[in-house]
Amino acid sequence: MSLTSQDGGGRQSGRGAQDGDRRRRRRRVVRWSASVLALAMAGTATAGYLYYEHLNGNIRKESLNIGDSKDRATKAKANAAGQTPLNILLIGSDARDSAENVKLGGAADIGTAARADVQMLLHVSADRTNMSVVSMPRDTLVDIPRCTDAKTGKVYAATADTMTNASLERGGPGCTVATWEKLTDIHIDHFMMVDFSGVVSMADAIGGVPVCVDANIYSHTSSGHGSGLKLEKGTTSVKGKQALQWLRTRYGFEDGSDIARTKAQHMYMNSMVRQLRSNATLSNPDKLLGLAETATKALTVDTGLGSVTKLYDLSKELKKVPTDRITMTTMPFVYSSDGNRVLPRPTDAAKLWRLVREDVALDGKDKKKTTTTTTKVTDRAAADDRIAVQVQNGTKSSTETAVTGRAAAVTELLVGKGFTKAAADTSALLSEDETLVRYPSADLAGDAQRVAKVLGIPAGQVKKSTDVDGVTLVVGADWRSGTKCTADDDTTPASANALNASDTKACMHVDPDYTW
């Protein structure tokens, strides 16, 4: 579907036909330009024309990643057809860099450091058949790497256990990208950032987005907290300031947490996708011209995406994904010890990052792979009692300490299975999300795969590595107990709260304390 509507009337001839073509071409350009912000917020936009030079000057550009190069994630390899996945970090900034943004955001003065209060990783599969979005709550405690502001040269030292939204004020969106890559080991190709006024202008541009609440809601407290959102029970089409209120509401939705707010944002984005693809509005060229100006002025992208042409090319890729193959999720989490912040849930979050890294659809509708990426091994394994295996403890995670004695326990397990040369390496205490078997050279590949098979470790977790001298088993955070490392499946963790973009029945639950 296209955001442009069909021009009516019969055919013209001569100069009249040429003038008509020019007018239609201009309308298509303007309509597409207004959809640029939808691309940032909803991860989808449809075609118009390639070029509107005036808008190029509006788009702000910054460096993609300003963290240390050693923290950069490796870009995914192309599939058999030469296609690669596409990862875009969508950032919602709470910047108060204008009088309008201060009025919309409130509670701060112009110039207050911007924070990344909305962070969503948009992953488009290599074959463009599906799209996954993973939100990270703004109060997630993460390790932020060392970042260098590309404009000023100021260096921000690395920090630990810091709220993820603070990454934006440490040199710009490139530090938020660096933080995501360090946490997830997912290579990010682009970022797109919008502010309060951008959200409002886009909501107006598409004529409103339908949202649903299961009771009357008024997000307001006696102490003045709350977004001010006031809706009647049922479905309402929100736009302008009311749309921004929906996206910012915490007081009044479910348990009043940022998790509930993230859920409401997913519902809004899914509804926006459906609205854009229904071609329901966007019919007034004069109005859209002004909105396109506002939208592109509110948009900040990385330098590799900094033109209308490049944004249009990206939109063509995104629109290939059917609505019913778009899945919104939230990073699985646990609450911090004081209950005021959240942390990635060790096993579930690691699994979700793995699924994205390996380009596995989060809707569970991927066709079963008929080929394997595992390297074919021609080396024959030695007898079990002749295979020397070093066992290391890698069970430490961002939220849990290492399991004491785990390397010794798994070593004992191996010896009991006939691997009498297995030995625990107590000098190393590592942190690995998943259990790995590493080997240094091709002549030990068969031995490594034999160890993996006996313990139930997936073949994809057997890796050649020059960091080890012999077959080395690293017991990861996915195998903290038990005697068998069961092969991980590719189902999306229930704790990710997946929501499909085609779900038209989704409705936010209202806290009874905020009804009217």
Short mmCIF file of C-alpha atoms in Angstrom, two decimals:
data_model
loop_
_atom_site.label_atom_id
_atom_site.label_comp_id
_atom_site.label_asym_id
_atom_site.label_seq_id
_atom_site.Cartn_x
_atom_site.Cartn_y
_atom_site.Cartn_z
CA MET A 1 0.00 0.00 0.00
CA SER A 2 1.12 3.58 -0.56
CA LEU A 3 0.62 6.67 1.56
CA THR A 4 -0.31 8.55 -1.59
CA SER A 5 -3.91 8.59 -2.79
CA GLN A 6 -4.99 8.21 -6.40
CA ASP A 7 -5.59 11.37 -8.40
CA GLY A 8 -9.02 11.50 -9.96
CA GLY A 9 -10.22 12.85 -13.28
CA GLY A 10 -9.61 11.89 -16.87
CA ARG A 11 -6.47 12.04 -18.96
CA GLN A 12 -5.09 15.37 -20.18
CA SER A 13 -3.07 16.13 -23.26
CA GLY A 14 -0.29 18.55 -24.21
CA ARG A 15 0.85 21.18 -21.69
CA GLY A 16 -2.13 20.46 -19.46
CA ALA A 17 -1.02 16.85 -19.07
CA GLN A 18 2.55 17.93 -18.22
CA ASP A 19 1.32 20.43 -15.62
CA GLY A 20 -0.91 17.75 -14.14
CA ASP A 21 1.99 15.32 -13.93
CA ARG A 22 4.11 17.91 -12.14
CA ARG A 23 1.34 18.67 -9.66
CA ARG A 24 0.77 14.97 -8.97
CA ARG A 25 4.50 14.39 -8.59
CA ARG A 26 4.78 17.23 -6.07
CA ARG A 27 1.83 15.89 -4.05
CA ARG A 28 3.46 12.46 -3.92
CA VAL A 29 6.74 13.99 -2.71
CA VAL A 30 5.03 16.02 0.01
CA ARG A 31 2.94 13.08 1.18
CA TRP A 32 5.93 10.79 1.43
CA SER A 33 7.97 13.43 3.26
CA ALA A 34 5.33 13.64 5.96
CA SER A 35 5.67 9.89 6.44
CA VAL A 36 9.38 10.08 7.28
CA LEU A 37 8.64 10.45 10.99
CA ALA A 38 6.30 7.50 10.86
CA LEU A 39 9.28 5.52 9.64
CA ALA A 40 11.09 6.52 12.83
CA MET A 41 8.19 5.82 15.19
CA ALA A 42 6.53 2.82 13.62
CA GLY A 43 9.29 1.23 11.60
CA THR A 44 7.24 1.38 8.43
CA ALA A 45 6.50 3.86 5.70
CA THR A 46 5.34 3.53 2.13
CA ALA A 47 6.44 4.92 -1.14
CA GLY A 48 6.26 8.33 -2.65
CA TYR A 49 8.87 9.95 -4.83
CA LEU A 50 12.61 9.92 -4.19
CA TYR A 51 13.61 13.49 -3.99
CA TYR A 52 12.63 16.67 -2.21
CA GLU A 53 15.86 18.58 -1.75
CA HIS A 54 14.48 21.22 0.57
CA LEU A 55 13.78 18.64 3.26
CA ASN A 56 17.31 17.25 3.15
CA GLY A 57 18.57 20.39 4.86
CA ASN A 58 16.11 19.89 7.71
CA ILE A 59 17.37 16.46 8.70
CA ARG A 60 19.90 16.51 11.54
CA LYS A 61 22.75 14.00 11.37
CA GLU A 62 25.10 12.57 14.01
CA SER A 63 27.68 9.78 14.25
CA LEU A 64 26.30 6.24 14.38
CA ASN A 65 28.47 4.88 17.21
CA ILE A 66 30.74 6.96 19.45
CA GLY A 67 31.81 4.16 21.78
CA ASP A 68 35.16 2.39 21.80
CA SER A 69 35.78 0.31 18.69
CA LYS A 70 36.52 -2.77 20.82
CA ASP A 71 32.88 -2.78 21.94
CA ARG A 72 31.48 -2.85 18.40
CA ALA A 73 29.36 -5.88 17.52
CA THR A 74 30.15 -7.83 14.37
CA LYS A 75 27.80 -7.30 11.44
CA ALA A 76 25.73 -10.38 10.57
CA LYS A 77 26.91 -12.43 7.61
CA ALA A 78 24.82 -12.54 4.47
CA ASN A 79 22.54 -15.52 3.85
CA ALA A 80 22.79 -17.80 0.82
CA ALA A 81 20.95 -15.19 -1.29
CA GLY A 82 23.40 -12.46 -0.30
CA GLN A 83 20.87 -10.71 1.98
CA THR A 84 21.68 -9.29 5.40
CA PRO A 85 19.41 -8.32 8.31
CA LEU A 86 18.80 -4.66 9.10
CA ASN A 87 18.96 -3.32 12.66
CA ILE A 88 17.74 0.19 13.44
CA LEU A 89 17.67 1.74 16.91
CA LEU A 90 14.61 3.96 17.37
CA ILE A 91 15.12 6.61 20.05
CA GLY A 92 12.49 8.85 21.59
CA SER A 93 14.22 11.87 23.09
CA ASP A 94 12.82 13.96 25.94
CA ALA A 95 14.84 16.97 24.70
CA ARG A 96 13.74 20.41 25.87
CA ASP A 97 15.67 22.22 23.15
CA SER A 98 12.81 24.50 22.11
CA ALA A 99 9.93 26.35 23.73
CA GLU A 100 7.53 23.90 22.07
CA ASN A 101 9.29 20.85 23.50
CA VAL A 102 9.39 22.42 26.97
CA LYS A 103 5.66 23.10 26.76
CA LEU A 104 4.91 19.56 25.60
CA GLY A 105 7.33 17.81 27.97
CA GLY A 106 6.99 20.07 30.98
CA ALA A 107 9.02 19.91 34.20
CA ALA A 108 12.26 21.22 32.71
CA ASP A 109 13.81 24.32 31.17
CA ILE A 110 15.21 24.82 27.69
CA GLY A 111 18.67 23.29 27.48
CA THR A 112 18.10 20.46 29.94
CA ALA A 113 20.19 17.46 28.84
CA ALA A 114 18.17 15.11 26.66
CA ARG A 115 17.62 11.51 27.71
CA ALA A 116 16.65 8.47 25.64
CA ASP A 117 13.32 7.74 27.32
CA VAL A 118 12.16 5.46 24.49
CA GLN A 119 14.54 2.88 23.04
CA MET A 120 13.43 0.24 20.56
CA LEU A 121 15.56 -2.02 18.41
CA LEU A 122 13.88 -2.64 15.08
CA HIS A 123 15.17 -5.79 13.38
CA VAL A 124 14.20 -6.54 9.76
CA SER A 125 14.99 -10.08 8.65
CA ALA A 126 17.52 -10.65 5.88
CA ASP A 127 14.80 -11.91 3.52
CA ARG A 128 12.46 -9.03 4.55
CA THR A 129 9.66 -11.44 5.46
CA ASN A 130 9.37 -10.37 9.10
CA MET A 131 10.19 -7.58 11.53
CA SER A 132 10.86 -7.71 15.27
CA VAL A 133 10.93 -4.80 17.70
CA VAL A 134 12.48 -5.07 21.17
CA SER A 135 11.93 -2.26 23.69
CA MET A 136 14.22 -1.63 26.61
CA PRO A 137 12.59 0.13 29.59
CA ARG A 138 14.22 3.50 30.21
CA ASP A 139 15.12 2.61 33.82
CA THR A 140 17.08 -0.52 32.90
CA LEU A 141 20.47 -0.56 34.63
CA VAL A 142 23.23 -1.21 32.11
CA ASP A 143 26.96 -0.71 31.63
CA ILE A 144 27.48 2.34 29.42
CA PRO A 145 30.79 2.21 27.52
CA ARG A 146 33.30 5.00 27.14
CA CYS A 147 31.91 7.50 24.62
CA THR A 148 33.50 10.44 22.81
CA ASP A 149 31.31 13.32 21.64
CA ALA A 150 32.02 13.61 17.92
CA LYS A 151 31.26 17.35 17.93
CA THR A 152 33.20 18.54 20.98
CA GLY A 153 35.73 15.78 21.53
CA LYS A 154 34.61 15.45 25.16
CA VAL A 155 35.23 11.97 26.55
CA TYR A 156 32.70 10.34 28.88
CA ALA A 157 34.19 7.57 31.00
CA ALA A 158 32.51 4.17 31.08
CA THR A 159 29.95 3.70 33.85
CA ALA A 160 28.35 0.63 35.43
CA ASP A 161 24.78 0.08 36.65
CA THR A 162 23.51 3.29 35.06
CA MET A 163 19.99 3.93 33.75
CA THR A 164 20.02 3.33 30.03
CA ASN A 165 18.25 6.61 29.21
CA ALA A 166 21.34 8.48 30.49
CA SER A 167 23.33 7.19 27.51
CA LEU A 168 21.94 9.96 25.28
CA GLU A 169 23.39 12.76 27.39
CA ARG A 170 26.86 11.24 27.14
CA GLY A 171 27.73 12.55 23.69
CA GLY A 172 24.50 11.93 21.78
CA PRO A 173 22.59 9.03 20.18
CA GLY A 174 25.84 7.39 19.12
CA CYS A 175 26.43 6.54 22.79
CA THR A 176 22.98 4.97 23.06
CA VAL A 177 23.86 2.82 20.03
CA ALA A 178 27.18 1.86 21.64
CA THR A 179 25.38 0.89 24.86
CA TRP A 180 22.98 -1.39 22.98
CA GLU A 181 25.77 -3.09 21.06
CA LYS A 182 27.77 -3.69 24.24
CA LEU A 183 24.75 -5.21 25.98
CA THR A 184 23.33 -7.31 23.15
CA ASP A 185 26.27 -8.00 20.80
CA ILE A 186 23.89 -7.03 17.96
CA HIS A 187 25.35 -4.86 15.21
CA ILE A 188 23.23 -1.74 14.70
CA ASP A 189 23.15 -0.34 11.17
CA HIS A 190 21.29 2.93 11.78
CA PHE A 191 19.50 5.01 14.38
CA MET A 192 16.54 7.38 14.10
CA MET A 193 15.62 9.81 16.86
CA VAL A 194 12.53 11.99 17.33
CA ASP A 195 11.41 14.46 19.99
CA PHE A 196 8.09 15.52 21.53
CA SER A 197 7.08 17.92 18.77
CA GLY A 198 7.92 15.31 16.15
CA VAL A 199 5.51 12.83 17.73
CA VAL A 200 2.76 15.44 17.78
CA SER A 201 3.27 16.50 14.16
CA MET A 202 3.24 12.92 12.87
CA ALA A 203 0.11 12.02 14.82
CA ASP A 204 -1.56 15.04 13.21
CA ALA A 205 -0.20 14.13 9.78
CA ILE A 206 -1.94 10.78 9.66
CA GLY A 207 -5.17 12.17 11.10
CA GLY A 208 -5.14 10.23 14.36
CA VAL A 209 -4.25 6.78 15.68
CA PRO A 210 -6.94 4.54 17.29
CA VAL A 211 -6.11 3.40 20.83
CA CYS A 212 -8.16 1.45 23.36
CA VAL A 213 -8.65 1.54 27.16
CA ASP A 214 -10.84 -0.83 29.15
CA ALA A 215 -12.18 1.98 31.40
CA ASN A 216 -12.32 5.77 31.56
CA ILE A 217 -8.84 7.06 32.33
CA TYR A 218 -7.42 10.33 33.65
CA SER A 219 -3.66 10.24 34.14
CA HIS A 220 -3.34 12.80 36.90
CA THR A 221 -2.40 12.76 40.58
CA SER A 222 -3.10 15.23 43.38
CA SER A 223 0.61 16.10 43.41
CA GLY A 224 0.56 16.99 39.71
CA HIS A 225 2.10 13.84 38.27
CA GLY A 226 0.69 12.15 35.19
CA SER A 227 0.57 12.81 31.46
CA GLY A 228 -2.88 14.44 31.59
CA LEU A 229 -4.34 11.81 29.25
CA LYS A 230 -8.12 11.71 29.60
CA LEU A 231 -10.10 9.20 27.55
CA GLU A 232 -13.42 7.44 27.73
CA LYS A 233 -13.64 3.65 27.82
CA GLY A 234 -13.29 2.02 24.42
CA THR A 235 -11.47 3.12 21.27
CA THR A 236 -10.50 6.73 20.59
CA SER A 237 -8.49 8.18 17.73
CA VAL A 238 -5.75 10.27 19.33
CA LYS A 239 -3.59 12.86 17.62
CA GLY A 240 -1.45 15.86 18.44
CA LYS A 241 -0.79 16.45 22.14
CA GLN A 242 -3.19 13.67 23.11
CA ALA A 243 -1.10 11.15 21.16
CA LEU A 244 2.00 12.31 23.03
CA GLN A 245 0.12 11.92 26.32
CA TRP A 246 -0.73 8.34 25.41
CA LEU A 247 2.90 7.51 24.66
CA ARG A 248 4.10 9.11 27.91
CA THR A 249 1.41 7.78 30.26
CA ARG A 250 2.63 5.78 33.23
CA TYR A 251 0.24 6.80 35.99
CA GLY A 252 -3.02 5.09 35.12
CA PHE A 253 -1.91 2.16 32.97
CA GLU A 254 -1.82 -1.25 34.66
CA ASP A 255 0.79 -1.21 37.48
CA GLY A 256 1.97 2.34 36.82
CA SER A 257 5.44 1.25 35.70
CA ASP A 258 7.57 1.95 32.66
CA ILE A 259 6.76 -1.60 31.57
CA ALA A 260 3.09 -0.67 31.22
CA ARG A 261 4.06 2.46 29.32
CA THR A 262 6.11 0.35 26.91
CA LYS A 263 3.09 -1.88 26.30
CA ALA A 264 0.97 1.18 25.47
CA GLN A 265 3.65 2.39 23.07
CA HIS A 266 3.58 -0.97 21.28
CA MET A 267 -0.19 -0.76 20.88
CA TYR A 268 0.11 2.76 19.48
CA MET A 269 2.84 1.81 17.02
CA ASN A 270 0.96 -1.24 15.79
CA SER A 271 -2.13 0.87 15.27
CA MET A 272 -0.07 3.51 13.46
CA VAL A 273 1.30 0.87 11.11
CA ARG A 274 -2.23 -0.26 10.28
CA GLN A 275 -3.36 3.33 9.75
CA LEU A 276 -0.49 4.17 7.44
CA ARG A 277 -0.99 1.05 5.39
CA SER A 278 -4.73 1.60 5.10
CA ASN A 279 -4.08 4.87 3.23
CA ALA A 280 -6.90 6.39 5.26
CA THR A 281 -5.79 10.03 5.46
CA LEU A 282 -3.00 12.24 4.14
CA SER A 283 -5.11 13.99 1.55
CA ASN A 284 -4.37 17.72 2.06
CA PRO A 285 -1.11 18.70 0.29
CA ASP A 286 -0.96 22.22 1.78
CA LYS A 287 -1.30 20.93 5.34
CA LEU A 288 1.16 18.13 4.74
CA LEU A 289 3.79 20.53 3.42
CA GLY A 290 3.94 22.25 6.80
CA LEU A 291 3.87 18.95 8.66
CA ALA A 292 6.69 17.60 6.52
CA GLU A 293 8.77 20.65 7.50
CA THR A 294 8.09 20.02 11.18
CA ALA A 295 8.69 16.28 10.96
CA THR A 296 12.05 16.44 9.23
CA LYS A 297 13.24 19.20 11.55
CA ALA A 298 12.44 16.90 14.48
CA LEU A 299 14.30 13.94 12.96
CA THR A 300 17.91 13.07 13.79
CA VAL A 301 19.57 10.15 12.02
CA ASP A 302 23.05 8.73 11.62
CA THR A 303 25.19 10.10 8.81
CA GLY A 304 24.63 6.98 6.74
CA LEU A 305 20.91 7.68 6.61
CA GLY A 306 20.96 11.46 6.31
CA SER A 307 19.00 12.21 3.14
CA VAL A 308 15.46 11.93 1.86
CA THR A 309 16.66 9.54 -0.82
CA LYS A 310 18.25 7.18 1.71
CA LEU A 311 15.19 7.34 3.94
CA TYR A 312 13.01 6.52 0.96
CA ASP A 313 15.21 3.54 0.05
CA LEU A 314 14.91 2.35 3.64
CA SER A 315 11.14 2.74 3.58
CA LYS A 316 10.97 0.49 0.51
CA GLU A 317 12.74 -2.24 2.46
CA LEU A 318 10.48 -1.85 5.49
CA LYS A 319 7.23 -1.89 3.56
CA LYS A 320 8.07 -5.37 2.22
CA VAL A 321 7.21 -6.84 5.63
CA PRO A 322 3.52 -7.81 6.00
CA THR A 323 1.69 -6.30 8.98
CA ASP A 324 0.98 -9.73 10.47
CA ARG A 325 4.73 -10.49 10.54
CA ILE A 326 5.60 -7.50 12.75
CA THR A 327 6.15 -8.45 16.40
CA MET A 328 6.59 -6.00 19.30
CA THR A 329 8.36 -7.24 22.44
CA THR A 330 9.89 -5.93 25.66
CA MET A 331 13.29 -7.02 26.94
CA PRO A 332 12.70 -9.69 29.62
CA PHE A 333 13.62 -8.14 32.96
CA VAL A 334 13.84 -8.57 36.71
CA TYR A 335 13.52 -5.81 39.29
CA SER A 336 16.63 -4.53 41.02
CA SER A 337 17.16 -5.24 44.72
CA ASP A 338 15.50 -1.95 45.74
CA GLY A 339 12.59 -2.51 43.37
CA ASN A 340 13.04 0.88 41.69
CA ARG A 341 14.96 -0.20 38.59
CA VAL A 342 15.07 -3.20 36.27
CA LEU A 343 17.80 -5.48 34.98
CA PRO A 344 17.89 -7.85 31.99
CA ARG A 345 16.49 -11.26 32.99
CA PRO A 346 19.61 -13.44 32.61
CA THR A 347 18.40 -16.42 30.57
CA ASP A 348 15.37 -14.93 28.81
CA ALA A 349 17.03 -11.65 27.77
CA ALA A 350 20.08 -13.52 26.52
CA LYS A 351 17.82 -15.81 24.51
CA LEU A 352 15.96 -12.87 22.96
CA TRP A 353 19.22 -11.21 21.93
CA ARG A 354 20.37 -14.51 20.42
CA LEU A 355 17.18 -14.85 18.38
CA VAL A 356 17.70 -11.36 16.96
CA ARG A 357 21.39 -11.99 16.28
CA GLU A 358 20.57 -15.23 14.48
CA ASP A 359 17.73 -13.59 12.51
CA VAL A 360 15.02 -15.82 13.97
CA ALA A 361 11.49 -14.41 13.65
CA LEU A 362 9.90 -13.62 17.03
CA ASP A 363 6.42 -14.53 15.78
CA GLY A 364 7.38 -18.21 15.49
CA LYS A 365 6.39 -18.37 11.84
CA ASP A 366 9.82 -18.93 10.31
CA LYS A 367 10.01 -21.84 7.90
CA LYS A 368 12.16 -24.66 9.22
CA LYS A 369 15.69 -24.25 7.99
CA THR A 370 16.70 -26.89 5.49
CA THR A 371 20.39 -26.05 5.75
CA THR A 372 22.72 -25.57 8.64
CA THR A 373 25.36 -22.93 9.22
CA THR A 374 27.47 -25.34 11.26
CA THR A 375 30.88 -25.97 9.70
CA LYS A 376 31.18 -29.44 8.26
CA VAL A 377 33.67 -31.45 10.30
CA THR A 378 35.85 -34.05 8.58
CA ASP A 379 38.02 -34.71 11.64
CA ARG A 380 37.09 -37.94 13.41
CA ALA A 381 36.79 -37.70 17.20
CA ALA A 382 39.23 -39.57 19.41
CA ALA A 383 37.99 -42.06 21.99
CA ASP A 384 36.22 -40.33 24.86
CA ASP A 385 38.88 -41.29 27.39
CA ARG A 386 41.57 -39.70 25.19
CA ILE A 387 39.86 -36.31 24.75
CA ALA A 388 41.35 -33.67 27.07
CA VAL A 389 38.71 -31.11 28.06
CA GLN A 390 39.21 -27.97 30.13
CA VAL A 391 36.02 -26.87 31.89
CA GLN A 392 35.51 -23.20 32.80
CA ASN A 393 32.79 -21.51 34.84
CA GLY A 394 31.01 -18.85 32.77
CA THR A 395 27.76 -18.73 34.77
CA LYS A 396 28.19 -15.14 35.99
CA SER A 397 25.65 -12.73 34.47
CA SER A 398 24.68 -9.07 34.79
CA THR A 399 22.20 -9.94 37.53
CA GLU A 400 23.51 -13.16 39.11
CA THR A 401 26.81 -14.19 40.61
CA ALA A 402 28.61 -17.24 39.30
CA VAL A 403 27.50 -20.65 40.54
CA THR A 404 30.21 -21.76 42.94
CA GLY A 405 31.94 -24.98 41.91
CA ARG A 406 30.08 -25.26 38.60
CA ALA A 407 33.21 -26.09 36.58
CA ALA A 408 34.11 -28.87 39.02
CA ALA A 409 30.56 -30.25 38.93
CA VAL A 410 30.47 -30.44 35.12
CA THR A 411 33.99 -31.91 35.09
CA GLU A 412 32.78 -34.68 37.39
CA LEU A 413 29.84 -35.21 35.02
CA LEU A 414 32.21 -35.58 32.05
CA VAL A 415 34.48 -38.00 33.89
CA GLY A 416 31.44 -40.08 34.74
CA LYS A 417 30.60 -40.24 31.03
CA GLY A 418 34.08 -41.56 30.18
CA PHE A 419 35.98 -38.32 29.54
CA THR A 420 38.63 -39.18 32.11
CA LYS A 421 40.99 -36.41 30.94
CA ALA A 422 38.47 -33.65 31.73
CA ALA A 423 39.77 -31.07 34.23
CA ALA A 424 38.26 -27.99 35.87
CA ASP A 425 40.02 -24.67 35.20
CA THR A 426 39.42 -22.72 38.43
CA SER A 427 41.65 -19.83 37.39
CA ALA A 428 39.04 -18.36 35.06
CA LEU A 429 35.65 -16.99 36.14
CA LEU A 430 33.89 -15.93 32.94
CA SER A 431 30.53 -14.52 31.91
CA GLU A 432 28.82 -16.19 28.95
CA ASP A 433 25.11 -16.07 28.13
CA GLU A 434 25.21 -19.51 26.54
CA THR A 435 27.35 -22.60 27.04
CA LEU A 436 30.15 -22.96 24.46
CA VAL A 437 32.63 -25.60 23.38
CA ARG A 438 35.72 -23.98 21.89
CA TYR A 439 38.61 -25.57 20.02
CA PRO A 440 41.77 -24.02 18.49
CA SER A 441 42.30 -25.96 15.26
CA ALA A 442 40.60 -28.21 12.71
CA ASP A 443 42.24 -31.38 14.06
CA LEU A 444 40.29 -30.95 17.33
CA ALA A 445 36.93 -30.10 15.76
CA GLY A 446 35.70 -33.68 15.95
CA ASP A 447 36.66 -33.94 19.63
CA ALA A 448 34.82 -30.67 20.41
CA GLN A 449 31.65 -31.80 18.67
CA ARG A 450 31.79 -35.17 20.47
CA VAL A 451 31.85 -33.35 23.85
CA ALA A 452 28.94 -31.14 22.76
CA LYS A 453 26.87 -34.11 21.59
CA VAL A 454 27.29 -36.03 24.84
CA LEU A 455 26.22 -33.03 26.92
CA GLY A 456 23.34 -31.95 24.65
CA ILE A 457 25.00 -28.70 23.60
CA PRO A 458 23.73 -27.42 20.19
CA ALA A 459 26.22 -27.79 17.35
CA GLY A 460 25.94 -24.04 16.68
CA GLN A 461 27.57 -23.44 20.08
CA VAL A 462 30.75 -25.27 19.08
CA LYS A 463 33.18 -22.55 18.01
CA LYS A 464 36.70 -22.43 16.63
CA SER A 465 38.73 -19.98 18.72
CA THR A 466 42.37 -18.98 18.89
CA ASP A 467 41.84 -17.95 22.53
CA VAL A 468 42.08 -21.57 23.73
CA ASP A 469 44.85 -24.17 23.58
CA GLY A 470 42.65 -27.26 23.49
CA VAL A 471 39.03 -28.34 23.70
CA THR A 472 37.47 -25.99 26.24
CA LEU A 473 33.97 -26.16 27.68
CA VAL A 474 32.62 -22.85 29.03
CA VAL A 475 29.54 -23.52 31.16
CA GLY A 476 27.30 -20.51 30.53
CA ALA A 477 24.46 -18.74 32.35
CA ASP A 478 21.99 -20.94 30.43
CA TRP A 479 23.23 -24.03 32.32
CA ARG A 480 23.50 -23.06 35.96
CA SER A 481 22.28 -26.44 37.22
CA GLY A 482 21.42 -29.94 36.08
CA THR A 483 23.29 -32.66 34.27
CA LYS A 484 22.31 -31.99 30.67
CA CYS A 485 22.54 -28.81 28.63
CA THR A 486 19.32 -29.13 26.65
CA ALA A 487 19.41 -27.62 23.16
CA ASP A 488 17.75 -24.20 23.24
CA ASP A 489 14.63 -23.80 21.13
CA ASP A 490 13.81 -20.76 19.04
CA THR A 491 10.56 -19.77 20.73
CA THR A 492 10.26 -16.21 21.98
CA PRO A 493 10.33 -16.11 25.81
CA ALA A 494 6.87 -15.52 27.30
CA SER A 495 8.44 -12.81 29.46
CA ALA A 496 9.00 -10.71 26.30
CA ASN A 497 5.22 -10.04 26.11
CA ALA A 498 5.03 -10.34 22.32
CA LEU A 499 2.28 -8.37 20.53
CA ASN A 500 1.53 -8.79 16.83
CA ALA A 501 0.88 -5.69 14.73
CA SER A 502 -2.27 -7.23 13.24
CA ASP A 503 -3.91 -7.54 16.68
CA THR A 504 -6.81 -5.08 16.58
CA LYS A 505 -8.27 -6.20 19.91
CA ALA A 506 -5.41 -5.09 22.15
CA CYS A 507 -6.63 -2.74 24.90
CA MET A 508 -4.79 -1.13 27.83
CA HIS A 509 -5.95 -2.02 31.32
CA VAL A 510 -6.68 1.06 33.45
CA ASP A 511 -5.70 1.27 37.12
CA PRO A 512 -9.00 1.72 39.05
CA ASP A 513 -7.39 4.60 40.98
CA TYR A 514 -7.22 6.62 37.76
CA THR A 515 -10.76 6.25 36.43
CA TRP A 516 -13.39 8.96 36.30
#
